[in-house]
mmCIF file of C-alpha atoms in Angstrom:
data_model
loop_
_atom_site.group_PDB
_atom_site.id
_atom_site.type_symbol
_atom_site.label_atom_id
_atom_site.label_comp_id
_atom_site.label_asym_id
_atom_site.label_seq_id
_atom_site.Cartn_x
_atom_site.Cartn_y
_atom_site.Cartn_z
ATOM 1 C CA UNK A 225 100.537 82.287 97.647
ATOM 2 C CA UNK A 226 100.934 80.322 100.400
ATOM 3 C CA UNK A 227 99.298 81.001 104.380
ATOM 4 C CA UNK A 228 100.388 79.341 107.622
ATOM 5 C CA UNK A 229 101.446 78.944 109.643
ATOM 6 C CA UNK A 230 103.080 75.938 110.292
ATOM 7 C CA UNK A 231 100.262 72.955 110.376
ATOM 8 C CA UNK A 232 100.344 71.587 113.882
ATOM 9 C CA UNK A 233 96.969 69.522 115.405
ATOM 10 C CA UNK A 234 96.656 72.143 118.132
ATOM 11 C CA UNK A 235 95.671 75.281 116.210
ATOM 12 C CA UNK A 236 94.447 73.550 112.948
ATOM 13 C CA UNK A 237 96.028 76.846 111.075
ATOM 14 C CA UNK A 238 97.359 75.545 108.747
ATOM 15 C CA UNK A 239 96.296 75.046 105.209
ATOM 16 C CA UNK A 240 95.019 71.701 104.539
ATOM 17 C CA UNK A 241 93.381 68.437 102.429
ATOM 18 C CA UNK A 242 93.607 65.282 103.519
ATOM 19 C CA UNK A 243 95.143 63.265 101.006
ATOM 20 C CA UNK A 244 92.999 60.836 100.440
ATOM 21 C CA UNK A 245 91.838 58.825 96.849
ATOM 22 C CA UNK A 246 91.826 59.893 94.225
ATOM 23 C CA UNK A 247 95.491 62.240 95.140
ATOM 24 C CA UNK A 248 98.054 63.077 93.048
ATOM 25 C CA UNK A 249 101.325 63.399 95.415
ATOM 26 C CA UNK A 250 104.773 64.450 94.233
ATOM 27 C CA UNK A 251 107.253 62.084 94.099
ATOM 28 C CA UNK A 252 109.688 63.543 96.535
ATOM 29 C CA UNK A 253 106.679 63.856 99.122
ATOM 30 C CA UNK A 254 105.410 60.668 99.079
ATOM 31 C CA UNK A 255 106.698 59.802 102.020
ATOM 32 C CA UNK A 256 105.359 62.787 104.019
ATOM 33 C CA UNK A 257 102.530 65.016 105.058
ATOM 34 C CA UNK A 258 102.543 67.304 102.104
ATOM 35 C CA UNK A 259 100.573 65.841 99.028
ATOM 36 C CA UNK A 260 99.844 68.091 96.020
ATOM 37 C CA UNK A 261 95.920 67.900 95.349
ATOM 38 C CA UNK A 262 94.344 69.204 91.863
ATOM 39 C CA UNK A 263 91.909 70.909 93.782
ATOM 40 C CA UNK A 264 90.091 72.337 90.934
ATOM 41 C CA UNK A 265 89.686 69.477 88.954
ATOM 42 C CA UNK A 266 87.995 66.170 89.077
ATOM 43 C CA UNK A 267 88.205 63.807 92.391
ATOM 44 C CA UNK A 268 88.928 66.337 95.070
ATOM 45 C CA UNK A 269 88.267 65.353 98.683
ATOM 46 C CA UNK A 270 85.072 66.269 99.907
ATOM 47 C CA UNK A 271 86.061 66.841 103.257
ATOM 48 C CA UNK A 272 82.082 67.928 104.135
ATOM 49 C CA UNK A 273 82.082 70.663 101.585
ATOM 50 C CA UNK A 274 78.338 71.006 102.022
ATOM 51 C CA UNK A 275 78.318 72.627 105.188
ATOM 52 C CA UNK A 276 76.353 75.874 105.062
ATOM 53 C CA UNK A 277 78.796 78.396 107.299
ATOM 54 C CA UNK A 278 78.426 81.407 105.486
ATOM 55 C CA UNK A 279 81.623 82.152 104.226
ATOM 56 C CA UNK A 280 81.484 78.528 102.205
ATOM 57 C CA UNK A 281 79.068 80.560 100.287
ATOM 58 C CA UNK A 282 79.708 81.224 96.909
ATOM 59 C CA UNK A 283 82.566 78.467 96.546
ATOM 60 C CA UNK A 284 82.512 76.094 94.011
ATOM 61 C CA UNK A 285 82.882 72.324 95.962
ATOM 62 C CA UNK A 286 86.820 72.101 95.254
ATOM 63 C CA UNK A 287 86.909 75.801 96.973
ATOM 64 C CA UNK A 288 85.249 74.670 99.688
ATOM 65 C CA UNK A 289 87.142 71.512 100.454
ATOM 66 C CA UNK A 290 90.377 73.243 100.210
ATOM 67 C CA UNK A 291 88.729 75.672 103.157
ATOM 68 C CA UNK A 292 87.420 72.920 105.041
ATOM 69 C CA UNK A 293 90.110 70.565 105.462
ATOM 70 C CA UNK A 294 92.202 70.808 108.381
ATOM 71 C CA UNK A 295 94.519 68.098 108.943
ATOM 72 C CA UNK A 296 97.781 68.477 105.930
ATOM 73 C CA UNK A 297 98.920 70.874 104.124
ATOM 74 C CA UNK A 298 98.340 71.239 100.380
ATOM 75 C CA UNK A 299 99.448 72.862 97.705
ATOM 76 C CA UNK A 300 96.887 74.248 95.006
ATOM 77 C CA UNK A 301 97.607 73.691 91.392
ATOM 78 C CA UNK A 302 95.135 76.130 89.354
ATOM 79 C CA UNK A 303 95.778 78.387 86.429
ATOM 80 C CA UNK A 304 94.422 82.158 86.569
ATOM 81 C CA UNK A 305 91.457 83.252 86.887
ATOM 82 C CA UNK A 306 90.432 80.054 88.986
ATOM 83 C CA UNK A 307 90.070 81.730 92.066
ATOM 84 C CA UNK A 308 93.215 80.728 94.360
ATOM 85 C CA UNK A 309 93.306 84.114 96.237
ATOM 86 C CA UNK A 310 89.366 83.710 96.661
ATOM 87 C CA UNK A 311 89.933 80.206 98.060
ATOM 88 C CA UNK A 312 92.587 81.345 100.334
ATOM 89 C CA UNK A 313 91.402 84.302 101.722
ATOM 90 C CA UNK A 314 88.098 82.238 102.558
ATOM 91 C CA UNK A 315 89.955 79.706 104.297
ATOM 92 C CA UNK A 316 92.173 82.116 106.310
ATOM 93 C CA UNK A 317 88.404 83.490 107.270
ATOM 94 C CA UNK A 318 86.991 80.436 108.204
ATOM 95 C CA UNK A 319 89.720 79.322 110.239
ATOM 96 C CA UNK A 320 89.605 82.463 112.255
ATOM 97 C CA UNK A 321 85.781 82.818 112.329
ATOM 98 C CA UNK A 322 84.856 78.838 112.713
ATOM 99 C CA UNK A 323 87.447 77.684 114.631
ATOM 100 C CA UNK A 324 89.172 80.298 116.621
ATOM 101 C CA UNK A 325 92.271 80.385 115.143
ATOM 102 C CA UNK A 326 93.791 83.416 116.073
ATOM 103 C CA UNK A 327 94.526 85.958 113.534
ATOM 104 C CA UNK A 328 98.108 87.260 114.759
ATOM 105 C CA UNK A 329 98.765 83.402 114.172
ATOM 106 C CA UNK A 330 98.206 83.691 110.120
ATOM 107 C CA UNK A 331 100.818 84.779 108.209
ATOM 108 C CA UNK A 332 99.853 85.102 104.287
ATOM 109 C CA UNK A 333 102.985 86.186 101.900
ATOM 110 C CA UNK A 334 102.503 87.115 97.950
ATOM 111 C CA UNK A 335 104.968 88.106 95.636
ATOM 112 C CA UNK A 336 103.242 91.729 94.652
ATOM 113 C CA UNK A 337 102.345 94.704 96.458
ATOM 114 C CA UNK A 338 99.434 94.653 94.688
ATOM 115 C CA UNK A 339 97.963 91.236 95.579
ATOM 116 C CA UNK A 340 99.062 91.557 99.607
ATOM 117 C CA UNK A 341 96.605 94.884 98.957
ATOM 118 C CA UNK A 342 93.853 92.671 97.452
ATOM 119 C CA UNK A 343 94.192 90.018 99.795
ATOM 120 C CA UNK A 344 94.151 92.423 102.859
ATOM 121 C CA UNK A 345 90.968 93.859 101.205
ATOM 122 C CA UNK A 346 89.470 90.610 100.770
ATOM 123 C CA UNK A 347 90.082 88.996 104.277
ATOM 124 C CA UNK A 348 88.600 93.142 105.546
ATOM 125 C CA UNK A 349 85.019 92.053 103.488
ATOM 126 C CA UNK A 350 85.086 88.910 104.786
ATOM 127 C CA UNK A 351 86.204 89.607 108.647
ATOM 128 C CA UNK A 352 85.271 92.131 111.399
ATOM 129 C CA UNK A 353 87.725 95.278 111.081
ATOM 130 C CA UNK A 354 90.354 94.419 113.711
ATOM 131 C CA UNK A 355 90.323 91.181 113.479
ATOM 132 C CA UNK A 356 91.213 91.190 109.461
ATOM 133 C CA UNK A 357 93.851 93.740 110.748
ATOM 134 C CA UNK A 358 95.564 91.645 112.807
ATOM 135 C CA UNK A 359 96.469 89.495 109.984
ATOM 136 C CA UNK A 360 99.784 89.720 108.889
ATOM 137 C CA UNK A 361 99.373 90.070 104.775
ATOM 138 C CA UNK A 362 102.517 90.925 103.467
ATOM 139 C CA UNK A 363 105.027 90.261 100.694
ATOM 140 C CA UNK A 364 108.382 88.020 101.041
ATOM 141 C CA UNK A 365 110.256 91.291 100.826
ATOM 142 C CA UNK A 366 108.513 93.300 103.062
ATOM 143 C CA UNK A 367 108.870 89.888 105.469
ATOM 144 C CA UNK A 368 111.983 89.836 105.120
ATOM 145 C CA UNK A 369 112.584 93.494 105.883
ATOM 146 C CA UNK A 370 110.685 92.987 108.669
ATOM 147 C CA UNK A 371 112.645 90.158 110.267
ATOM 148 C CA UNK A 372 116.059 92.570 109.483
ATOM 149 C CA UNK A 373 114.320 95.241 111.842
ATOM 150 C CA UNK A 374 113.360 93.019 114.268
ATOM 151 C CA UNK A 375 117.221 91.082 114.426
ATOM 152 C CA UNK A 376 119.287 94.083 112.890
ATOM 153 C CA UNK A 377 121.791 93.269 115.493
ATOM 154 C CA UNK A 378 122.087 89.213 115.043
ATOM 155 C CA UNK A 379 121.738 90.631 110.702
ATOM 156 C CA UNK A 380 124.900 92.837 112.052
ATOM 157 C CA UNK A 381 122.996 95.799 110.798
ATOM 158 C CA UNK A 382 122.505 99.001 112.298
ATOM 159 C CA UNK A 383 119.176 99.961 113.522
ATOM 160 C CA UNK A 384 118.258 102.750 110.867
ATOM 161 C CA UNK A 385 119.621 100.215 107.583
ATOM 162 C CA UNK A 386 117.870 101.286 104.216
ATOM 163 C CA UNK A 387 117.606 98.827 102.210
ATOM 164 C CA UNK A 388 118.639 100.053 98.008
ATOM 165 C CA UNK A 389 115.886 99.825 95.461
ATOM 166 C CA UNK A 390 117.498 99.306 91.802
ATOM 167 C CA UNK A 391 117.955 102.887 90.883
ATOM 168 C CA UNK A 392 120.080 103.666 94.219
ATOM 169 C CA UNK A 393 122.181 100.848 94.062
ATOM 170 C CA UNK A 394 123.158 101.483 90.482
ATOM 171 C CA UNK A 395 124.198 105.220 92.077
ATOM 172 C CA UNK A 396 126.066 103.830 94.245
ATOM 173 C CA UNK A 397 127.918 101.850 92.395
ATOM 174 C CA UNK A 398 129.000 104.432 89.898
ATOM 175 C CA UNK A 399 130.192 106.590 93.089
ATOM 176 C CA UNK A 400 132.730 104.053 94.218
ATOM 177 C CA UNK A 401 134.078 102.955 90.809
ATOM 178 C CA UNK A 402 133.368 106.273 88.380
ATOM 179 C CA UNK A 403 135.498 104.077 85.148
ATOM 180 C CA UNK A 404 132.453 102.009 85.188
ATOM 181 C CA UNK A 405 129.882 102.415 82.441
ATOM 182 C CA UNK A 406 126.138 102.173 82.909
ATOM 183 C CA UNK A 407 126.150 98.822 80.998
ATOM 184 C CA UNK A 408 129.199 97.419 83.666
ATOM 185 C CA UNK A 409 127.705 98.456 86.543
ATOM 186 C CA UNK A 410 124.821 96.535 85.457
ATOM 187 C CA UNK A 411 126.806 93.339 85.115
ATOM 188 C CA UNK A 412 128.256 94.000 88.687
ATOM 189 C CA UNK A 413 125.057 94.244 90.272
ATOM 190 C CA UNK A 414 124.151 90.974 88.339
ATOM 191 C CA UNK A 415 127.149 89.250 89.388
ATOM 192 C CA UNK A 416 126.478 90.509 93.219
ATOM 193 C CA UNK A 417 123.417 89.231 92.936
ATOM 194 C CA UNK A 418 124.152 86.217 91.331
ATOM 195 C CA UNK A 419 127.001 86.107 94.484
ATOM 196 C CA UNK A 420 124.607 86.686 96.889
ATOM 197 C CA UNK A 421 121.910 84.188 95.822
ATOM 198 C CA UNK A 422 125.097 81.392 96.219
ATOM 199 C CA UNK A 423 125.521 82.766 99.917
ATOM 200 C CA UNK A 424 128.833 84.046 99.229
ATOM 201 C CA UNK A 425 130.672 86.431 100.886
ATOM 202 C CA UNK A 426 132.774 89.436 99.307
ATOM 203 C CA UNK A 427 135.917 86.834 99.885
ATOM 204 C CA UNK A 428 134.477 83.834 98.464
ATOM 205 C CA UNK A 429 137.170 82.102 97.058
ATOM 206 C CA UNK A 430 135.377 80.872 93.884
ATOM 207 C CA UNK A 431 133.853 84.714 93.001
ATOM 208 C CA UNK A 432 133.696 85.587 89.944
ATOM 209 C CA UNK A 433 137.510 86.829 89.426
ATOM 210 C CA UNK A 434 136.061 89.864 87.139
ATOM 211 C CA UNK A 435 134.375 91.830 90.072
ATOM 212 C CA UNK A 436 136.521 89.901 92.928
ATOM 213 C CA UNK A 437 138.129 92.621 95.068
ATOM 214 C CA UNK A 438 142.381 93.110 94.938
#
């Protein structure tokens, strides 16, 4: 889960620990602004985590450093059940609430339906009503679909595009080639996929010469 956006000194929205000792930073970023941080174990930046705003209460101190800090970004290593969505949704909270941020500025994206639901339920506890509404909480995919609706023309789509859940695309599939079995249609979607994933077009060259068109 990840909430922005983009970390600029001006709007301090983005998500945050300085990395200072003791740090663990990936290799690759070592030479940049974002640093990996074991929040949730031992050494994390205190950052102030004593402050008494009220929605620091109830965080443990590596919560409430991860809310707190306001100058990198970070990324949160923590198994389940350690509170990451608690954490975030704080944050996002205490950035609007403490220092103005504006909420059509944060942009938080999950993977599930379910936990954009939880988080949008969380940051409506913790926030008046329209301003926890004007949070954009969504998925990747409904992002995604989003930006498409927004750009259909640039996406070369028309402005009423559907987009196929698994079941529809399997239908039509079997409607342009009938020959195909349920078990080959499968490994054509997977190989579209697979195509699509690599950025390649229906022409590609190198396609996979078993679904490539005559």
């Amino acid at each position: 889960q990840m909430a922005g956006p983009a970390p600029t000194p001006a709007n301090g929205a983005a998500a945050v620990i300085e990395p200072t000792p003791p740090v663990r930073r990936v290799a690759a970023a070592a030479t940049g602004p974002w640093a990996q941080v074991d929040l949730f174990g031992k050494g994390a930046p205190d950052n102030g985590a004593g402050t008494t705003h009220p929605l620091l209460q109830g965080l443990n101190d590596e919560q409430r450093a991860a809310v707190l800090c306001l100058n990198a970004p970070v990324i949160i290593a923590a198994g389940p059940g350690t509170g990451k969505t608690r954490t975030l949704t704080h944050r996002i909270a205490y950035l609007v609430d403490a220092h103005g941020v504006n909420p059509e500025s944060v942009l938080a994206i999950t993977f599930t339906n379910k936990a954009a639901g939880e988080m949008a339920a969380r940051l409506a506890a913790l926030l008046p009503p329209e301003t926890a509404q004007a949070i954009t909480v969504k998925t990747f995919h409904a992002l995604g679909a989003q930006l498409l609706q927004l750009h259909h023309e640039r996406a070369g789509l028309p402005p009423s595009f559907a987009i196929l859940d698994d079941d529809a695309r399997l239908r039509v599939l079997r409607h342009a080639v009938p020959e195909l079995s349920a078990a080959q249609a499968g490994r054509v979607l997977d190989a579209i996929a697979a195509a699509k994933n690599r950025l390649q077009t229906p022409d590609a060259p190198d396609l996979d010469m078993d679904f490539a068109p005559e």
